PDB file of C-alpha atoms in Angstrom:
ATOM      1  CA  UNK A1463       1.898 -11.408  11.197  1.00 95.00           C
ATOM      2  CA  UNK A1464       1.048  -7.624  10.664  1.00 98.00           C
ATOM      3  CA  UNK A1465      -1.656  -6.232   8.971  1.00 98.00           C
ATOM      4  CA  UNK A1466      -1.769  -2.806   6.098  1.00 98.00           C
ATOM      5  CA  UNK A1467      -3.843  -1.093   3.486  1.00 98.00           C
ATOM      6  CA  UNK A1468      -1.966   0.061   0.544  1.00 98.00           C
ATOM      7  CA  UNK A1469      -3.361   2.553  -1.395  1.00 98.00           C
ATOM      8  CA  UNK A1470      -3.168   2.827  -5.419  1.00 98.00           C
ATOM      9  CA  UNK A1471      -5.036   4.521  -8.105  1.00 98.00           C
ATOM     10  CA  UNK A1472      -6.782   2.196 -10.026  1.00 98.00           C
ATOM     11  CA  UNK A1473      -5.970   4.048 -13.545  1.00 98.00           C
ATOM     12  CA  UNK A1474      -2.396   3.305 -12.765  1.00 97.00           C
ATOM     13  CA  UNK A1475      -2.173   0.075 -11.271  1.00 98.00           C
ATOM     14  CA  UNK A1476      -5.319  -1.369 -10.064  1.00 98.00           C
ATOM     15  CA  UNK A1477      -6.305  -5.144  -8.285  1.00 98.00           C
ATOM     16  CA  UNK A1478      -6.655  -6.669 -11.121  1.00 98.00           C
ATOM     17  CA  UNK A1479      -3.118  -5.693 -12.675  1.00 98.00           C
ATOM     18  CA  UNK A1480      -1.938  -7.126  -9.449  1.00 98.00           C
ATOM     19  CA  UNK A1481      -4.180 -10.031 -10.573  1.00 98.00           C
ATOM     20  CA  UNK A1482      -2.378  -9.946 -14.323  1.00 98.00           C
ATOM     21  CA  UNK A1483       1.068  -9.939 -12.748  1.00 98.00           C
ATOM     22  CA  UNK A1484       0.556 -11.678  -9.405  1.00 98.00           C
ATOM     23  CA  UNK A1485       3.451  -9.941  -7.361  1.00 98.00           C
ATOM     24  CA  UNK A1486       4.507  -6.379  -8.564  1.00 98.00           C
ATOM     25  CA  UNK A1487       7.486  -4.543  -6.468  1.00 98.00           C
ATOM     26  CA  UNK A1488       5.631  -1.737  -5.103  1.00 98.00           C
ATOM     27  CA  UNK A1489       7.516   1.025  -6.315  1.00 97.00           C
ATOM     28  CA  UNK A1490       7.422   5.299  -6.023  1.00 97.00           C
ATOM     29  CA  UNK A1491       6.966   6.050  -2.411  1.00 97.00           C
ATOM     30  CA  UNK A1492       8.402   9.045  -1.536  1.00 97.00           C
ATOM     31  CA  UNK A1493       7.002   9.413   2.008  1.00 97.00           C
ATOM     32  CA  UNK A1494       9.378   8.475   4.862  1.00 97.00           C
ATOM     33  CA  UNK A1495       6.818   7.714   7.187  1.00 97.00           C
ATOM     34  CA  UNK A1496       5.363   5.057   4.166  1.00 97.00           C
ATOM     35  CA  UNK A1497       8.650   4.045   3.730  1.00 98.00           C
ATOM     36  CA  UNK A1498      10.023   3.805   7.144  1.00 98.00           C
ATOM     37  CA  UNK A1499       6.273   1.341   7.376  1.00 98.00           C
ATOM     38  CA  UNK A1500       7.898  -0.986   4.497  1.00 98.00           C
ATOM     39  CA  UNK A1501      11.616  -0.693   5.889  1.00 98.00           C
ATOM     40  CA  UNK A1502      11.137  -1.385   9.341  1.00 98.00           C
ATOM     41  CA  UNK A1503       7.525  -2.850   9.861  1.00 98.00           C
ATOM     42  CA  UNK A1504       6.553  -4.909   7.318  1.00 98.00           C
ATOM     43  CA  UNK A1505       7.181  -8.792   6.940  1.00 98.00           C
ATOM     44  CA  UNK A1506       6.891 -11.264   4.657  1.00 98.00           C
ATOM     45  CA  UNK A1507       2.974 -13.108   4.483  1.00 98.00           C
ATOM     46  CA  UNK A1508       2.223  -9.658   6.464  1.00 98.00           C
ATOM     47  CA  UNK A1509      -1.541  -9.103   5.076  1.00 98.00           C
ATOM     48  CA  UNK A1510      -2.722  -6.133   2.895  1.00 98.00           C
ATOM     49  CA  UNK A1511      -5.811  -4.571   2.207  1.00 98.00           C
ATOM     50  CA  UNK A1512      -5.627  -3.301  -1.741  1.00 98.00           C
ATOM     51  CA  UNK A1513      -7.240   0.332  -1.770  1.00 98.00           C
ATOM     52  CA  UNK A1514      -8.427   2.009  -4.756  1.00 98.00           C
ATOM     53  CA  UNK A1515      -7.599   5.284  -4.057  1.00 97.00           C
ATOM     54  CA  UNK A1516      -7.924   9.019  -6.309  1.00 96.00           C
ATOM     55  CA  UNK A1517     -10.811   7.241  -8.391  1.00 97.00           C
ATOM     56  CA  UNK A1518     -14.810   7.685  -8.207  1.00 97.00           C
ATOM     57  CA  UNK A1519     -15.138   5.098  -5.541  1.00 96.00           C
ATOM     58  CA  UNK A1520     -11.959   4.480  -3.236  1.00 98.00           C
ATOM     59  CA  UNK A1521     -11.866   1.624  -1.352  1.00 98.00           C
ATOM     60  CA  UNK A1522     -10.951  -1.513   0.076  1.00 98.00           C
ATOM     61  CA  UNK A1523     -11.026  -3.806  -4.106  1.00 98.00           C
ATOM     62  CA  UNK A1524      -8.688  -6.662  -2.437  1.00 98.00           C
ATOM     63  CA  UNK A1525      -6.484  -8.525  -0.536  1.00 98.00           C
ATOM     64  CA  UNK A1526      -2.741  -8.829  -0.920  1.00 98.00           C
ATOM     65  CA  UNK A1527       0.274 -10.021   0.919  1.00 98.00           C
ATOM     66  CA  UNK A1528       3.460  -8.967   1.494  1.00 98.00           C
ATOM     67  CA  UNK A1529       5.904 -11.340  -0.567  1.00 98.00           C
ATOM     68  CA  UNK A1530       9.711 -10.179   0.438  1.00 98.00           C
ATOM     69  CA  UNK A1531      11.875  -8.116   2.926  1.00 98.00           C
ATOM     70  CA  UNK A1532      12.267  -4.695   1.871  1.00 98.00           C
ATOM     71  CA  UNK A1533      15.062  -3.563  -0.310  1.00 98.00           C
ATOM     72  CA  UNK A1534      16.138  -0.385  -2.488  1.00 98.00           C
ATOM     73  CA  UNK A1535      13.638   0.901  -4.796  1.00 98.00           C
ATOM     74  CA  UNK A1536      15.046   1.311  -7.836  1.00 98.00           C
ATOM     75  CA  UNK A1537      13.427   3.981  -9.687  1.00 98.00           C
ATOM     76  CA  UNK A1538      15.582   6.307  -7.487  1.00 98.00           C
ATOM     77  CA  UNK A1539      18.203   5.285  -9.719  1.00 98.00           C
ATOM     78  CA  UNK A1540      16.582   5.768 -12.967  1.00 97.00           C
ATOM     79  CA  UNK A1541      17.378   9.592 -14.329  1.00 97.00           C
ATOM     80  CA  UNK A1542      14.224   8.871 -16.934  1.00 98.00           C
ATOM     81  CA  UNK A1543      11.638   7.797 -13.486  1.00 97.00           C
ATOM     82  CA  UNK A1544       9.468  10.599 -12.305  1.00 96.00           C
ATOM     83  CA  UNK A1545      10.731   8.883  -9.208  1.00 97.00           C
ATOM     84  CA  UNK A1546      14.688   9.531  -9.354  1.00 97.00           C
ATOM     85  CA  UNK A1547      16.044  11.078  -7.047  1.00 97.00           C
ATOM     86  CA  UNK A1548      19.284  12.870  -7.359  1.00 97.00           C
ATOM     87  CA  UNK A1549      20.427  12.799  -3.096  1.00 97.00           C
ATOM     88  CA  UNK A1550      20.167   8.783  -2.958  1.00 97.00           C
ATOM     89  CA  UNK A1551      22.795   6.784  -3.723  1.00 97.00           C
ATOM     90  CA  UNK A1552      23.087   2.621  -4.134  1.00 96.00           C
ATOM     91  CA  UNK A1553      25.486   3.109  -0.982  1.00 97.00           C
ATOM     92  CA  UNK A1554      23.099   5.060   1.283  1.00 97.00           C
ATOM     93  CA  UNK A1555      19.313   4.366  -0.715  1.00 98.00           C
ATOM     94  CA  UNK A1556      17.207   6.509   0.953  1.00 98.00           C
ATOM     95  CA  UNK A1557      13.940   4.578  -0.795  1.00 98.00           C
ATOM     96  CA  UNK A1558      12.675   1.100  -0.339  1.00 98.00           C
ATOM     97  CA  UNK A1559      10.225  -1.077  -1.426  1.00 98.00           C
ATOM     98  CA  UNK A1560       8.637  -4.384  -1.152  1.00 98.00           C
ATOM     99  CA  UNK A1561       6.880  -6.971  -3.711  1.00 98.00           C
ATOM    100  CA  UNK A1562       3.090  -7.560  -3.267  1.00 98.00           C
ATOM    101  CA  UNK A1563       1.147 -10.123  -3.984  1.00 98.00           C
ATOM    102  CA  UNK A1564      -2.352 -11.224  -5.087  1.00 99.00           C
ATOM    103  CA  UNK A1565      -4.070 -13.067  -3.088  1.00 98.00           C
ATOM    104  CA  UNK A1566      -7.978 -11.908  -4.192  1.00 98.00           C
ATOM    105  CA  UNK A1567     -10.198  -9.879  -5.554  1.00 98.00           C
ATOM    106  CA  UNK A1568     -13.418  -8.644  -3.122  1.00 98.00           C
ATOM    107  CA  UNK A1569     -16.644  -9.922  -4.409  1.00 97.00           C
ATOM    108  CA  UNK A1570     -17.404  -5.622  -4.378  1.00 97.00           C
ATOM    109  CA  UNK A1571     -15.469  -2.844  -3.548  1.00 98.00           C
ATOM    110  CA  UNK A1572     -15.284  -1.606   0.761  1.00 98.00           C
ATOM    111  CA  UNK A1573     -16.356   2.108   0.185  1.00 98.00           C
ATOM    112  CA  UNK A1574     -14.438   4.590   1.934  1.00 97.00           C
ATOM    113  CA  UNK A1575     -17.894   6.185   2.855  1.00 97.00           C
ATOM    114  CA  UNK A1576     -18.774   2.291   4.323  1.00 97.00           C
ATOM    115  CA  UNK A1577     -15.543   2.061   6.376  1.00 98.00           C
ATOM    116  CA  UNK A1578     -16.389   5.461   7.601  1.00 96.00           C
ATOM    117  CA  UNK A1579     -20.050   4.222   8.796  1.00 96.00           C
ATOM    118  CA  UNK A1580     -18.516   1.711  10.863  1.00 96.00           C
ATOM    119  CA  UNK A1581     -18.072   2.493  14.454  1.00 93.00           C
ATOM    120  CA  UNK A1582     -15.768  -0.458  14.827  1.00 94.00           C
ATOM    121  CA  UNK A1583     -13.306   1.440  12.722  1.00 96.00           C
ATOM    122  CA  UNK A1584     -12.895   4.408  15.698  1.00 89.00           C
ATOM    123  CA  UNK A1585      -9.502   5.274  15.501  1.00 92.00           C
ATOM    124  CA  UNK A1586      -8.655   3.262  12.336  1.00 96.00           C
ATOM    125  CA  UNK A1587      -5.737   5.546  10.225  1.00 96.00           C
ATOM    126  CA  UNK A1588      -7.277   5.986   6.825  1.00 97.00           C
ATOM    127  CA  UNK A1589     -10.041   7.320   8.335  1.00 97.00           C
ATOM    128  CA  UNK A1590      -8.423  10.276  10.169  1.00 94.00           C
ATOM    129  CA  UNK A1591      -8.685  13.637   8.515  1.00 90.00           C
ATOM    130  CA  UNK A1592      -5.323  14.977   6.576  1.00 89.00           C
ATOM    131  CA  UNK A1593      -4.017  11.216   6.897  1.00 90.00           C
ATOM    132  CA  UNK A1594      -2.549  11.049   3.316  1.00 91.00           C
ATOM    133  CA  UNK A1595      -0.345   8.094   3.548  1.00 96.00           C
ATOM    134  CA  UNK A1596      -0.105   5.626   0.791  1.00 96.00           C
ATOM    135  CA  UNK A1597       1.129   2.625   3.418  1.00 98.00           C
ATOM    136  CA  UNK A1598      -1.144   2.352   6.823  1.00 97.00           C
ATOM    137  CA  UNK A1599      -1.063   0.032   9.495  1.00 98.00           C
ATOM    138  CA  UNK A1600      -4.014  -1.785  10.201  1.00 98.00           C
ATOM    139  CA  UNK A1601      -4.873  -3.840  13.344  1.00 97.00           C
ATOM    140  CA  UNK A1602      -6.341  -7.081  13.513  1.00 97.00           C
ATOM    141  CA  UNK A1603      -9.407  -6.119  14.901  1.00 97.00           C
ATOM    142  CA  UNK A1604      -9.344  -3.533  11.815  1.00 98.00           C
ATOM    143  CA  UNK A1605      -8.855  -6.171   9.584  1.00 98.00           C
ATOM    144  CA  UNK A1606     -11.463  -8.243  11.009  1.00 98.00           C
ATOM    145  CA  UNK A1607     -14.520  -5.755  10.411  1.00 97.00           C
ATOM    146  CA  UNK A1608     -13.392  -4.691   7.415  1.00 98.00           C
ATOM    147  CA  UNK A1609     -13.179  -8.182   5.807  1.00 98.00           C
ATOM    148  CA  UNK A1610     -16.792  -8.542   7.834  1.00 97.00           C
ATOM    149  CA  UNK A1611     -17.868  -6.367   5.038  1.00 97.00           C
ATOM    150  CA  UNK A1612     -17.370  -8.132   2.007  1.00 95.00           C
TER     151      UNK A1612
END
């Protein structure tokens, strides 16, 4: 089992529409290093940590999991998606995805500017300046702490 933080703004689809739904196919990345994290490293159970990101307070508002293999994301495909994109075809996809699912809702939201205190976090992605990614890897130890939080 592997461990990731997945970052979304909470205007557009927060924990608790992942509540709502319960597993949502977690669509519009357009990073290949984000994508090449859901292609080739992630696993289904894998954990997630649900981050609230772009919003007043970002952080850590849940837990997930990751509930299938990856396969073609297919807003690509869609001329009318902001996400389309006119190089990839259903032969050669050039973006995947994978469904995630709820698994809980913190009892209060990780603040970025808590993880940030937390010396146990040294080296821990989201906390590295420029580090923009939308799909992180996350140790166990990482995990650990963070959950130590809550």
């Amino acid at each position: 089992m592997r461990y990731w933080l997945m970052k979304s703004e909470p205007d557009v689809f927060s924990i608790d529409d992942l509540a709502r739904v319960r597993t949502e196919p977690w669509t519009g990345v357009r990073n290949y290093q984000a994508r090449n994290f859901m292609r080739d490293g992630m696993g289904k159970g894998d954990g997630v940590l649900f981050y609230h990101s772009s919003c007043e307070v970002p952080g850590v508002a849940g837990i997930a999991e990751v509930a299938s293999a990856a396969y073609p994301d297919p807003t690509q495909f869609d001329r009318k998606s902001e996400y389309y994109d006119e190089k990839s075809t259903r032969e050669e996809p050039r973006w995947m995805l994978v469904d995630v699912a709820f698994k809980r809702k913190l009892k209060r939201t990780i603040t970025l500017a808590e993880l940030k205190d937390q010396t146990r976090l040294d080296g821990f992605a989201l906390l590295q300046r420029g580090n923009r990614l939308s799909v992180l890897p996350v140790t166990k130890a990482q995990w650990d702490a963070i959950l130590a939080l809550e």
